Each structure stands twice: as C-alpha cells, then as structure tokens.
Tab-separated table of C-alpha atoms in Angstrom:
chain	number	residue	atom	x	y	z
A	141	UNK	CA	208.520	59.444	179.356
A	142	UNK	CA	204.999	58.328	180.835
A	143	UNK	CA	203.836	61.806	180.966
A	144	UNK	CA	204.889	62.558	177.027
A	145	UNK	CA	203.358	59.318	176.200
A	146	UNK	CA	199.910	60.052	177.953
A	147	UNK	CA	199.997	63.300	176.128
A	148	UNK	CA	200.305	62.503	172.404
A	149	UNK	CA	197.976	59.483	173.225
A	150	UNK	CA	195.401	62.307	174.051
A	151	UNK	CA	196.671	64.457	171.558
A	152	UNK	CA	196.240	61.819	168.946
A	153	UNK	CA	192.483	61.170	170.313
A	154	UNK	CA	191.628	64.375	170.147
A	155	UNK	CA	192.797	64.197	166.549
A	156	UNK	CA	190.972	61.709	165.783
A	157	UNK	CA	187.874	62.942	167.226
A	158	UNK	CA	188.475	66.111	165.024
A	159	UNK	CA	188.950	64.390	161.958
A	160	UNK	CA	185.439	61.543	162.260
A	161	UNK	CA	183.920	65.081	162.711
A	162	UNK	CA	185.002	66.592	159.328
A	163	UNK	CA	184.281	63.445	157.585
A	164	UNK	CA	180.536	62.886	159.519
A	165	UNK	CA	180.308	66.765	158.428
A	166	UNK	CA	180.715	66.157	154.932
A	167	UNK	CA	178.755	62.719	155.030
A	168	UNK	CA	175.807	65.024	156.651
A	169	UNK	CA	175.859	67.912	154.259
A	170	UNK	CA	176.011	65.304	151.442
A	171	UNK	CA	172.818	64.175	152.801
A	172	UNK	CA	171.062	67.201	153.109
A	173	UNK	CA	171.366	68.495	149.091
A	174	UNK	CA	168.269	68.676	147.894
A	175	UNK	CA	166.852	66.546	145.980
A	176	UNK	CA	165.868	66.950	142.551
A	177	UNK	CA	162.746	65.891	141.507
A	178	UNK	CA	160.799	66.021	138.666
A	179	UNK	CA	157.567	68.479	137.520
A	180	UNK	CA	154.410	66.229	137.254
A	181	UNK	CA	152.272	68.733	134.614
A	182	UNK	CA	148.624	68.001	135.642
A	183	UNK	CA	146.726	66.169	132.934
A	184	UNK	CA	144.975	68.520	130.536
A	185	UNK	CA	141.228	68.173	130.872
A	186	UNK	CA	139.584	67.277	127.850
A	187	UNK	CA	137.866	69.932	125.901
A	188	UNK	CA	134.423	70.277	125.819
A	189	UNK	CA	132.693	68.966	122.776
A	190	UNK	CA	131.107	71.579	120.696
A	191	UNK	CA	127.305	71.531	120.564
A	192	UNK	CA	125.654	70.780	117.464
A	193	UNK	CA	123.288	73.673	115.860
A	194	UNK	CA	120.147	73.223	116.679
A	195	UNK	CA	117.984	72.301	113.303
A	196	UNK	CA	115.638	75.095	112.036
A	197	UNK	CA	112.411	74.613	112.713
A	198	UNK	CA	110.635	73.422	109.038
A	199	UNK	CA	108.387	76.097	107.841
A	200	UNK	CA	104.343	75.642	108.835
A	201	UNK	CA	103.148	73.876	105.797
A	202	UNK	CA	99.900	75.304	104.545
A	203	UNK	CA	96.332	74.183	105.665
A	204	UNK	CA	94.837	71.985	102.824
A	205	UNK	CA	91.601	73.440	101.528
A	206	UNK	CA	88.318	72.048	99.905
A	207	UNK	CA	88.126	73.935	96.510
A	208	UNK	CA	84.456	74.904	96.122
A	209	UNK	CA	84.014	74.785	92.270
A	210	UNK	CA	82.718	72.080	90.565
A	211	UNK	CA	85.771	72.246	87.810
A	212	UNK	CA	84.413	68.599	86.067
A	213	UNK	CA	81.289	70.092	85.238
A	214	UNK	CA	82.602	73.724	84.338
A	215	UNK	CA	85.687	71.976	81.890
A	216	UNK	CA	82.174	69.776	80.603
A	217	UNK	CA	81.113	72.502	79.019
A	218	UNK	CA	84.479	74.087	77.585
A	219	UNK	CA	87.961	72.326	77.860
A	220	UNK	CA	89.484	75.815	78.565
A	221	UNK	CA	88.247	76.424	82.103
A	222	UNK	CA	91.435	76.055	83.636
A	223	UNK	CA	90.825	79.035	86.893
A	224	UNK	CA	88.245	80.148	88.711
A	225	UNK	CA	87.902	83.470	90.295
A	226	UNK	CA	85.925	85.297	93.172
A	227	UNK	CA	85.909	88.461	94.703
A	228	UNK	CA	84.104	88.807	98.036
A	229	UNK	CA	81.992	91.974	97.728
A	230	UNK	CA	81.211	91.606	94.046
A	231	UNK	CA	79.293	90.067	91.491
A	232	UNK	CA	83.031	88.201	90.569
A	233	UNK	CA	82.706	84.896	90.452
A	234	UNK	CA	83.809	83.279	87.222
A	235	UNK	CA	85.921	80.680	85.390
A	236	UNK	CA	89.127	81.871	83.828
A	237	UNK	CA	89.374	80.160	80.361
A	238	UNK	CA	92.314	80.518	78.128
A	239	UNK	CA	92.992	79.622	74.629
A	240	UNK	CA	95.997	77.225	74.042
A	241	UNK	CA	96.513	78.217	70.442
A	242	UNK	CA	95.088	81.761	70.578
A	243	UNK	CA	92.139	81.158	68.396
A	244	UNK	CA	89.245	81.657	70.491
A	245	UNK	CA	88.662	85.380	71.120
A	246	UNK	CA	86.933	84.849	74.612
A	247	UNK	CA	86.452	88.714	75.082
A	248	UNK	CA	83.216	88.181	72.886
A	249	UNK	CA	82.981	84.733	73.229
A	250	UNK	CA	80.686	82.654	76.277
A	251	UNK	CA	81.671	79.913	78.204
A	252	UNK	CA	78.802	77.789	76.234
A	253	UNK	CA	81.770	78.957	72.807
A	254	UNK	CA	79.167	81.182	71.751
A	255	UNK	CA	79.849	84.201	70.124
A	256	UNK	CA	79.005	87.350	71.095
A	257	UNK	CA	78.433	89.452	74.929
A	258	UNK	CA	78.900	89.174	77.318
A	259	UNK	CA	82.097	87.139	76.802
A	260	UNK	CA	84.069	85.363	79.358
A	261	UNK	CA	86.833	85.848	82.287
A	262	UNK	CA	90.079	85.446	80.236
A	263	UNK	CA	93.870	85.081	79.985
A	264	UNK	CA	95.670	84.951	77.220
A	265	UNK	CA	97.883	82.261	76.307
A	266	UNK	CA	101.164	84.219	76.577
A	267	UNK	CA	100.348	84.110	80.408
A	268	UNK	CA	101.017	80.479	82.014
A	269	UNK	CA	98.163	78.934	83.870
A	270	UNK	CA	99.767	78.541	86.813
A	271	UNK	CA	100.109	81.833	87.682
A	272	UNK	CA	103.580	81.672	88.184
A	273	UNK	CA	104.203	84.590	85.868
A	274	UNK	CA	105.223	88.325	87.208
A	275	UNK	CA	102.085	89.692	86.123
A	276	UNK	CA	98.621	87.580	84.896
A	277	UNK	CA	96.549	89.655	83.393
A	278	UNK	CA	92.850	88.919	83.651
A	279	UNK	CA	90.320	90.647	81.133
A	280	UNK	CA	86.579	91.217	81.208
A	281	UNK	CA	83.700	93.191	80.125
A	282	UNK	CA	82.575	96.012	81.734
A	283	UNK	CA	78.652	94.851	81.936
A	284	UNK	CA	76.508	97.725	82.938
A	285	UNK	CA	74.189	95.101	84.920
A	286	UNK	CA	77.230	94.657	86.578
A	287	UNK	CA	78.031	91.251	85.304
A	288	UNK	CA	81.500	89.557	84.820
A	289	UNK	CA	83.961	92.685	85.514
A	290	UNK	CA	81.140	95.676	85.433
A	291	UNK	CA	81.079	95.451	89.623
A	292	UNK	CA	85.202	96.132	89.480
A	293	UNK	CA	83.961	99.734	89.631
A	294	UNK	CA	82.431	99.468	92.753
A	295	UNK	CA	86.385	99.811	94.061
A	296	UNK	CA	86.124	103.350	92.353
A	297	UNK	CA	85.103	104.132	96.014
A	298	UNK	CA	87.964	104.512	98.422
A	299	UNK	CA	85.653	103.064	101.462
A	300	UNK	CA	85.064	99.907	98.722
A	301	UNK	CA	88.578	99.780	98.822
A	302	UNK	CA	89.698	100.025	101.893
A	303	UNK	CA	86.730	97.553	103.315
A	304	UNK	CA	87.604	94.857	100.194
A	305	UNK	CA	90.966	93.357	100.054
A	306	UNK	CA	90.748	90.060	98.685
A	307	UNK	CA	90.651	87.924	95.976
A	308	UNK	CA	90.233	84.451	95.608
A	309	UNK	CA	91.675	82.264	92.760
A	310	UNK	CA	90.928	78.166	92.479
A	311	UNK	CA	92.226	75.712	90.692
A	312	UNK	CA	91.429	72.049	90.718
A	313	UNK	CA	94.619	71.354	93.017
A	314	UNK	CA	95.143	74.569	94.898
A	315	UNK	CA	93.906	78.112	96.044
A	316	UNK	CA	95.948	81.330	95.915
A	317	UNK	CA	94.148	84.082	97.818
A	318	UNK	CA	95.605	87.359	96.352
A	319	UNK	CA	96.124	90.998	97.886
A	320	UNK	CA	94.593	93.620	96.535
A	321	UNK	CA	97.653	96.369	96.320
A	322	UNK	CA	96.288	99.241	93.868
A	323	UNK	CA	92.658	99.811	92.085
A	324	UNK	CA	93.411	102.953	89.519
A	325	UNK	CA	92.503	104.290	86.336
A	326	UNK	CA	95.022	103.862	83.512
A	327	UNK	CA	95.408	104.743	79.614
A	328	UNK	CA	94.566	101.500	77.276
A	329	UNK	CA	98.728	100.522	76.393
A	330	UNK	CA	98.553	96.822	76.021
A	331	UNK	CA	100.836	95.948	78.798
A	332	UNK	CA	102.755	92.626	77.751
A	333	UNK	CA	104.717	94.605	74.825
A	334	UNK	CA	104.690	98.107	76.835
A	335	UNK	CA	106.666	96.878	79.798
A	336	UNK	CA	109.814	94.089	79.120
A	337	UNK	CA	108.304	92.015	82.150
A	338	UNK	CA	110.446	89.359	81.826
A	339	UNK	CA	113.135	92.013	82.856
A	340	UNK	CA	113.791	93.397	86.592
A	341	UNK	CA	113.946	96.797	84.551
A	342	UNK	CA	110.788	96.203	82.583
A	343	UNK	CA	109.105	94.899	86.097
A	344	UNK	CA	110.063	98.218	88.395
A	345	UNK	CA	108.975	100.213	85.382
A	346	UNK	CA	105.463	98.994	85.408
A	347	UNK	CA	104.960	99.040	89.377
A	348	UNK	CA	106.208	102.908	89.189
A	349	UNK	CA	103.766	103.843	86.076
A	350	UNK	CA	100.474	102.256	88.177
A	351	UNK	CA	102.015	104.050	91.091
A	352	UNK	CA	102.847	107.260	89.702
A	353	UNK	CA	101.595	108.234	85.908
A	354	UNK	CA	97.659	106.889	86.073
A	355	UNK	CA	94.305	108.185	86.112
A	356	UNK	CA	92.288	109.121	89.321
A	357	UNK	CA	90.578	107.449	90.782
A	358	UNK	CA	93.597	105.541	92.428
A	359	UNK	CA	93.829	103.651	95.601
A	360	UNK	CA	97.055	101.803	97.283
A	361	UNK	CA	97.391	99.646	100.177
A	362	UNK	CA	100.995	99.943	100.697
A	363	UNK	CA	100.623	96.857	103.362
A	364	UNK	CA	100.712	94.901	99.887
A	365	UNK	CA	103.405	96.931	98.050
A	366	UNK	CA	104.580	94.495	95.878
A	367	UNK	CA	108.262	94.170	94.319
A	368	UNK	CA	110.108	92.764	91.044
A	369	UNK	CA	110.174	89.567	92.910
A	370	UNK	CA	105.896	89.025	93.167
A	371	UNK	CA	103.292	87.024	91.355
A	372	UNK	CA	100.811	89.614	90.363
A	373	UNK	CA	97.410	89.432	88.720
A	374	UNK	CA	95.817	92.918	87.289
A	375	UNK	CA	92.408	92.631	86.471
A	376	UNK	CA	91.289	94.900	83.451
A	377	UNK	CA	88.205	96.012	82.123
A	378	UNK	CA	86.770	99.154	80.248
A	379	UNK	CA	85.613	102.205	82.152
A	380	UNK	CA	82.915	105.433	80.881
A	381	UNK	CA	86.489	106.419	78.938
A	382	UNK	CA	87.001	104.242	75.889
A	383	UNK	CA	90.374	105.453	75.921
A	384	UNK	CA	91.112	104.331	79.801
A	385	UNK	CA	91.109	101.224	81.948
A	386	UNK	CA	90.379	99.809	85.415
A	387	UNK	CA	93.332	98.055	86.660
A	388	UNK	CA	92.552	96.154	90.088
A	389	UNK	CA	96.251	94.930	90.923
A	390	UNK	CA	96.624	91.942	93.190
A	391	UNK	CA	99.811	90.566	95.122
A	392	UNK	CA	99.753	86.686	95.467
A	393	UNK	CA	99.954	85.491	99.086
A	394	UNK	CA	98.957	82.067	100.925
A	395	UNK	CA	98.609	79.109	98.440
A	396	UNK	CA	96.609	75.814	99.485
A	397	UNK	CA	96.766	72.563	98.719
A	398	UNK	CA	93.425	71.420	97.108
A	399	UNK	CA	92.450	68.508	100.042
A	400	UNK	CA	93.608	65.560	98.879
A	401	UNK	CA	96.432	66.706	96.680
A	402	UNK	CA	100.188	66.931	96.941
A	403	UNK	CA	101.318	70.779	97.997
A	404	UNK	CA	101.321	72.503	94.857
A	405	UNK	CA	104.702	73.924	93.278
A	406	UNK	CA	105.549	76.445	90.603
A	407	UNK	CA	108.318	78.820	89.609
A	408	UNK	CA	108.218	82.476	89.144
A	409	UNK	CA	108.537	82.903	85.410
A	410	UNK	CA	108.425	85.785	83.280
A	411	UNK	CA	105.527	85.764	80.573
A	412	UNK	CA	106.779	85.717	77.230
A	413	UNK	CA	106.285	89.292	74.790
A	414	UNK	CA	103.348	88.888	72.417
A	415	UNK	CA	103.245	91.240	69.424
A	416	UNK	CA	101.809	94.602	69.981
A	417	UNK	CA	98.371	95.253	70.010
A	418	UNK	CA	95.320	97.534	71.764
A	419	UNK	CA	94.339	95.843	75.158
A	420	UNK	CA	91.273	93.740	75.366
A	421	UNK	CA	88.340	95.710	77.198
C-alpha cells in the first residue's frame, strides 16, 4: 500500500507540473500577440506661399523740354498761331496758323493777315490742332527764294534724304519730333475727301498709293514705315508740275513736355471729311 501511495503521489505531481505548464504556456503566448498600435501620419508641411508678381517697371517718362519759340509774341501778331515748325537742313522754320471758322485763306494770306504771297504755314480746320489726327496735312508755297516750303525740294535729292530725317513741331506745352518716312512726287487729289481716313480701309489705302502709284522722285525710309495706327503729318507744296505735288510724309515719335507743364495727352482721332476740292499749293 506504501509503494502505490508514493506512486500516484508522484504521479499526481507530475500532473500537476504538466498542467501549470499548459496554463503558463497559454498565459505566455497571450503575452506575446502583438500589439496593435496605431499609424501616426506625419504632419503635412505647410505649402509654400505663392510669390507675388513682380510689378512692371512704369514706362521712362519723357525728358521735359524748353520750347524755343516765343509763342506770346508770334499769337501777338495773329491769334491763329497755334504750331510751330522746323526742319533741320532747311529754310523751315515757321508758325502753323489755322483758321477756326475757315475764313481766312492763309495760302495767300501773311502772318501780319495780309493778303497776298507769300502766304503762311497752314492747316486747315478739319485737322485738330493737336495733331492727334491720322494724317495733318501741312500746306505751303513753293517760294523760288526758297522761302516757307520752296527748300522741301532740296529732299528731291536722295543723299538730302537720307542725311535729313527730322522734323520738329512745338507747341506752347509740348514738342513732337516727327520721322521723316517718304519724300515723293504725287498728282494734286485733295487728300481729306480722296482717302476715307477716318477708316482703317481709307488709312491702308493712302499709305499704299504714296508707296506704290506716285511720281519719281520718291524716297522711303522703311525704319519709319508707318501703319493705320500712326499720327502722320504730310507736308505739301507745289512742284515745276502744276499738276503734281511734293509730299514730305512724317511719322510722329517722342513727345515732350514743354518744362514746366503737365505731360501732354491726346487721342488718335480721325479728321473729319471736308467737301471736295483741288489741294492747296
């Protein structure tokens, strides 16, 4: 009896040795699952901010300029001097006058109003005065002592030409300094009421005829090639052909401020259609 007894006392040890093994076992693998933890997402950086555009630059404002014409004393002697005009090279160096209402013919009339030659430098009033318009046309006599526009022929000389390319235009509160684009015979059409200038049609039509349906002599600086979009001035005055003219075509460029005056401003406007007549000499 001793003996069983010792036996199923060991037996029972080793049993329970067996089973605080399975249950550590289970207690240990319990413990070892992993653990789930959670995904920390890393913080999004900010974006950078955008750059602002850089600010253009403002345009170069024009130099002002002393204007060297003594327009008190000129408009003394006749209200209408409202220009004056000067072409380096030549005996040009005039006041433009223009008649408000028309009346005053200044192709045979002085600057003193009296009647007869040589005349003045002229526009006519369907041009504005602020040469704003497509195309100011500027008349004078053809003097044979070379006088008011007589020394426009000396541009009947290619080397002239080429060597001469400016003219200069003053007005009591600014300077326009033009470019001098064509100098070319042409037939005497009066050219406010032969080309629709206050058209883009009526404009290209003119540039082509001066390019391409005129008189030699002709001269072009294409440097100054101007479009439907330019202030022009064409000078005109008689030539040995009483049937003919001498158109010297300007483009407008740089405009001054007179010194001491506000930058001057003006619009590109068409000049208004006068009724049809021969052009002034």
């Amino acid at each position: 009896m001793g003996k069983f007894k010792k036996v199923e006392i060991i037996i029972l040890a080793v049993l329970v040795v067996v089973l605080a093994g399975v249950i550590g076992g289970k207690v240990f693998l319990k413990k070892e699952e992993p653990v789930q933890t959670k995904k920390v997402e890393k913080p999004k950086e900010p974006e950078p901010a955008e750059e602002p555009e850089p600010e253009p630059e403002p345009e170069p404002q024009p130099e002002p300029v002393e204007i060297p014409v003594d327009f008190a004393a000129l408009k003394a002697q006749n209200p209408d001097v409202y220009a004056y005009i000067e072409i380096p090279g030549t005996q040009v160096s005039y006041p433009i006058l223009q008649s408000a209402d028309g009346s005053v013919d200044y192709l045979n009339t002085t600057l003193q109003r009296t009647a007869g030659l040589p005349g003045s430098i002229y526009t006519e009033n369907i041009n504005s005065q602020e040469f704003t318009d497509f195309n100011t046309v500027i008349y004078g006599h053809n003097m044979k002592d070379g006088s008011m526009f007589g020394s426009l022929h000396s541009f009947d000389n290619e080397q002239f030409f080429r060597e001469h390319s400016e003219i200069n235009v003053y007005m009591p509160d600014k300077a326009i300094k033009y470019h001098i684009y064509a100098a070319r015979w042409f037939d005497d059409r009066y050219i406010p009421v032969s080309y629709p200038l206050e058209t883009p049609e009526g404009r290209n039509q003119f540039l082509s005829d001066v390019r391409n349906i005129g008189l030699s002599p002709a001269y072009f600086n294409d440097q100054y090639t101007p479009t439907e979009q330019d202030c022009l001035i064409t000078l005109s005055t008689c030539t040995s052909n009483p049937t003919n003219r001498l158109f010297i075509i300007g483009v407008r460029g740089e405009t001054h401020p007179a010194a001491g005056t506000a930058e001057p401003e003006g619009e590109n406007v068409a000049g208004a259609v006068a009724a049809e007549r021969k052009s002034p000499s």
